[in-house]
């Protein structure tokens, strides 16, 4: 797909055609299955100062918490009991949980449950990435947020986009399934930047992708910036599907913050993954990356998502849900490639 075509889709030239094309590719790869990943947000401490995020270190209004390993293990057990095939361990950039603590958690979860384990712990060292893979971790999520150097470095003070991209590439070398993504409508992002970000993500050939709209948080410097809209985030998700047919693409909870039923609409625009929070009730409301996140209780939330999936004619799957790269290549009939849709003019 050329840059000009990407931009036309992003401008909303024909959303119905775009979402239908993305939905078709998702169905070819994944059928009606939607993977559920239980996410355990085990610490909201963060040493970073991202200007968009409620967990940023300078936010003194955040109620900070750290879960003990026993609580994290209990949440992982809940993932298994609820039939979710994957547990995602996520935190701010919090060095309190050192290499060995995380490795021990991963080993225990892999030993005790039939679960895929995804880590989302921010920028850690090569030694840590290698150790956790060795301990049995299956996947790692590290969002680029935006690939635009100026925008990235303005919003993530002290960080360099080149380092972030290098870390994503490095994770692939260690054998993880690797995921990344962007915040759509981050203040200062225009459609040219968004189109370039979509190309950057596609160029990384990732296993997992996500695009969520920017949601302003009142205790951050971007409190007065306009909220991201649903449509551009859905268009981005659909374009990511078309350019990365094999990838698992999450319908993010930020879509729900942008519009009622946002996540459901994501499942009609090429997404095939939902990530309900399993963070224990006593702290879950404090994992406030943006307002409204984690408002509902655990079981209710999972049940609601399963119901949403069925209402769309799809099936909540309890498989571990690895990316489907090779199977499709083998099954793919000649002349039926993603490019057929990608090349179509709106
Ligand atoms: N709006 C939307 N998404 C956000 N994130 C952080 N802050 C915001 C916000 N204000 C996303 C980032 C980060 C993930 C944990 O949450 O993509 O990687
Ligand atoms: Fe920390 Fe991640 Fe929030 Fe940045 S986006 S402040 S690294 S939790």
PDB file of N, CA and C and ligand atoms in Angstrom, residues 43-58 64 91-94 121-123 145 155-156 164 183 287 289, ligand 2:
ATOM      1  N   UNK A  43       1.895  -3.459  39.253  1.00  0.00           N
ATOM      2  CA  UNK A  43       2.483  -2.289  39.919  1.00  0.00           C
ATOM      3  C   UNK A  43       2.194  -1.054  39.086  1.00  0.00           C
ATOM      4  N   UNK A  44       1.769   0.029  39.738  1.00  0.00           N
ATOM      5  CA  UNK A  44       1.563   1.279  38.994  1.00  0.00           C
ATOM      6  C   UNK A  44       2.660   2.289  39.324  1.00  0.00           C
ATOM      7  N   UNK A  45       3.760   1.806  39.911  1.00  0.00           N
ATOM      8  CA  UNK A  45       4.927   2.678  40.082  1.00  0.00           C
ATOM      9  C   UNK A  45       5.637   2.789  38.750  1.00  0.00           C
ATOM     10  N   UNK A  46       6.163   3.966  38.459  1.00  0.00           N
ATOM     11  CA  UNK A  46       6.894   4.131  37.210  1.00  0.00           C
ATOM     12  C   UNK A  46       7.959   5.196  37.367  1.00  0.00           C
ATOM     13  N   UNK A  47       9.149   4.911  36.856  1.00  0.00           N
ATOM     14  CA  UNK A  47      10.248   5.877  36.962  1.00  0.00           C
ATOM     15  C   UNK A  47      10.218   6.887  35.816  1.00  0.00           C
ATOM     16  N   UNK A  48       9.350   6.679  34.827  1.00  0.00           N
ATOM     17  CA  UNK A  48       9.352   7.537  33.645  1.00  0.00           C
ATOM     18  C   UNK A  48       8.379   8.703  33.785  1.00  0.00           C
ATOM     19  N   UNK A  49       8.471   9.616  32.818  1.00  0.00           N
ATOM     20  CA  UNK A  49       7.692  10.858  32.928  1.00  0.00           C
ATOM     21  C   UNK A  49       6.878  11.130  31.662  1.00  0.00           C
ATOM     22  N   UNK A  50       6.374  10.096  31.035  1.00  0.00           N
ATOM     23  CA  UNK A  50       5.621  10.288  29.788  1.00  0.00           C
ATOM     24  C   UNK A  50       4.508  11.300  30.026  1.00  0.00           C
ATOM     25  N   UNK A  51       4.425  12.278  29.131  1.00  0.00           N
ATOM     26  CA  UNK A  51       3.532  13.415  29.388  1.00  0.00           C
ATOM     27  C   UNK A  51       2.060  13.048  29.269  1.00  0.00           C
ATOM     28  N   UNK A  52       1.771  11.907  28.665  1.00  0.00           N
ATOM     29  CA  UNK A  52       0.373  11.519  28.434  1.00  0.00           C
ATOM     30  C   UNK A  52      -0.174  10.594  29.512  1.00  0.00           C
ATOM     31  N   UNK A  53       0.682  10.084  30.409  1.00  0.00           N
ATOM     32  CA  UNK A  53       0.281   8.923  31.215  1.00  0.00           C
ATOM     33  C   UNK A  53       0.098   9.230  32.698  1.00  0.00           C
ATOM     34  N   UNK A  54      -1.008   8.764  33.263  1.00  0.00           N
ATOM     35  CA  UNK A  54      -1.327   8.993  34.669  1.00  0.00           C
ATOM     36  C   UNK A  54      -0.380   8.311  35.640  1.00  0.00           C
ATOM     37  N   UNK A  55       0.403   7.350  35.162  1.00  0.00           N
ATOM     38  CA  UNK A  55       1.334   6.650  36.060  1.00  0.00           C
ATOM     39  C   UNK A  55       2.702   7.341  36.126  1.00  0.00           C
ATOM     40  N   UNK A  56       2.883   8.418  35.382  1.00  0.00           N
ATOM     41  CA  UNK A  56       4.198   9.085  35.321  1.00  0.00           C
ATOM     42  C   UNK A  56       4.699   9.411  36.731  1.00  0.00           C
ATOM     43  N   UNK A  57       6.003   9.295  36.913  1.00  0.00           N
ATOM     44  CA  UNK A  57       6.597   9.475  38.247  1.00  0.00           C
ATOM     45  C   UNK A  57       6.192  10.794  38.927  1.00  0.00           C
ATOM     46  N   UNK A  58       6.161  11.921  38.209  1.00  0.00           N
ATOM     47  CA  UNK A  58       5.841  13.181  38.904  1.00  0.00           C
ATOM     48  C   UNK A  58       4.383  13.307  39.355  1.00  0.00           C
ATOM     49  N   UNK A  64      -0.259   4.836  44.721  1.00  0.00           N
ATOM     50  CA  UNK A  64       0.657   3.820  44.179  1.00  0.00           C
ATOM     51  C   UNK A  64       0.481   2.495  44.912  1.00  0.00           C
ATOM     52  N   UNK A  91       3.270  -3.682  34.176  1.00  0.00           N
ATOM     53  CA  UNK A  91       3.521  -2.688  35.227  1.00  0.00           C
ATOM     54  C   UNK A  91       4.069  -1.429  34.570  1.00  0.00           C
ATOM     55  N   UNK A  92       4.180  -0.368  35.360  1.00  0.00           N
ATOM     56  CA  UNK A  92       4.972   0.762  34.906  1.00  0.00           C
ATOM     57  C   UNK A  92       6.437   0.326  34.848  1.00  0.00           C
ATOM     58  N   UNK A  93       7.316   1.213  34.469  1.00  0.00           N
ATOM     59  CA  UNK A  93       8.745   0.871  34.499  1.00  0.00           C
ATOM     60  C   UNK A  93       9.160   0.891  35.972  1.00  0.00           C
ATOM     61  N   UNK A  94       9.133  -0.277  36.595  1.00  0.00           N
ATOM     62  CA  UNK A  94       9.313  -0.359  38.037  1.00  0.00           C
ATOM     63  C   UNK A  94      10.427  -1.343  38.401  1.00  0.00           C
ATOM     64  N   UNK A 121       6.705  -4.880  30.749  1.00  0.00           N
ATOM     65  CA  UNK A 121       7.355  -4.259  31.914  1.00  0.00           C
ATOM     66  C   UNK A 121       8.207  -3.068  31.514  1.00  0.00           C
ATOM     67  N   UNK A 122       8.044  -2.624  30.273  1.00  0.00           N
ATOM     68  CA  UNK A 122       8.784  -1.444  29.831  1.00  0.00           C
ATOM     69  C   UNK A 122      10.203  -1.758  29.415  1.00  0.00           C
ATOM     70  N   UNK A 123      11.044  -0.735  29.501  1.00  0.00           N
ATOM     71  CA  UNK A 123      12.425  -0.827  29.004  1.00  0.00           C
ATOM     72  C   UNK A 123      13.301  -1.520  30.029  1.00  0.00           C
ATOM     73  N   UNK A 145       4.508   3.791  20.785  1.00  0.00           N
ATOM     74  CA  UNK A 145       3.634   4.949  21.058  1.00  0.00           C
ATOM     75  C   UNK A 145       3.555   5.872  19.844  1.00  0.00           C
ATOM     76  N   UNK A 155       7.313  13.761  24.219  1.00  0.00           N
ATOM     77  CA  UNK A 155       6.346  13.160  25.150  1.00  0.00           C
ATOM     78  C   UNK A 155       6.923  12.118  26.082  1.00  0.00           C
ATOM     79  N   UNK A 156       8.132  11.654  25.767  1.00  0.00           N
ATOM     80  CA  UNK A 156       8.804  10.697  26.650  1.00  0.00           C
ATOM     81  C   UNK A 156      10.167  11.278  27.019  1.00  0.00           C
ATOM     82  N   UNK A 164      14.180   2.696  21.603  1.00  0.00           N
ATOM     83  CA  UNK A 164      12.942   1.930  21.732  1.00  0.00           C
ATOM     84  C   UNK A 164      12.830   0.929  20.583  1.00  0.00           C
ATOM     85  N   UNK A 183      -0.231   5.207  20.148  1.00  0.00           N
ATOM     86  CA  UNK A 183      -1.350   5.994  20.675  1.00  0.00           C
ATOM     87  C   UNK A 183      -1.809   6.908  19.539  1.00  0.00           C
ATOM     88  N   UNK A 287      -4.950   1.633  38.787  1.00  0.00           N
ATOM     89  CA  UNK A 287      -4.132   1.513  37.582  1.00  0.00           C
ATOM     90  C   UNK A 287      -4.714   2.449  36.521  1.00  0.00           C
ATOM     91  N   UNK A 289      -4.085   4.651  33.975  1.00  0.00           N
ATOM     92  CA  UNK A 289      -3.261   5.227  32.915  1.00  0.00           C
ATOM     93  C   UNK A 289      -3.997   6.419  32.327  1.00  0.00           C
TER      94      UNK A 289
HETATM   95 FE1  LIG B   2       5.446   4.789  32.771  1.00  0.00          FE
HETATM   96 FE2  LIG B   2       4.506   3.495  30.615  1.00  0.00          FE
HETATM   97 FE3  LIG B   2       3.101   5.476  31.749  1.00  0.00          FE
HETATM   98 FE4  LIG B   2       5.347   6.054  30.432  1.00  0.00          FE
HETATM   99  S1  LIG B   2       3.455   5.153  29.528  1.00  0.00           S
HETATM  100  S2  LIG B   2       4.757   6.875  32.445  1.00  0.00           S
HETATM  101  S3  LIG B   2       6.613   4.289  30.905  1.00  0.00           S
HETATM  102  S4  LIG B   2       3.590   3.518  32.660  1.00  0.00           S
END
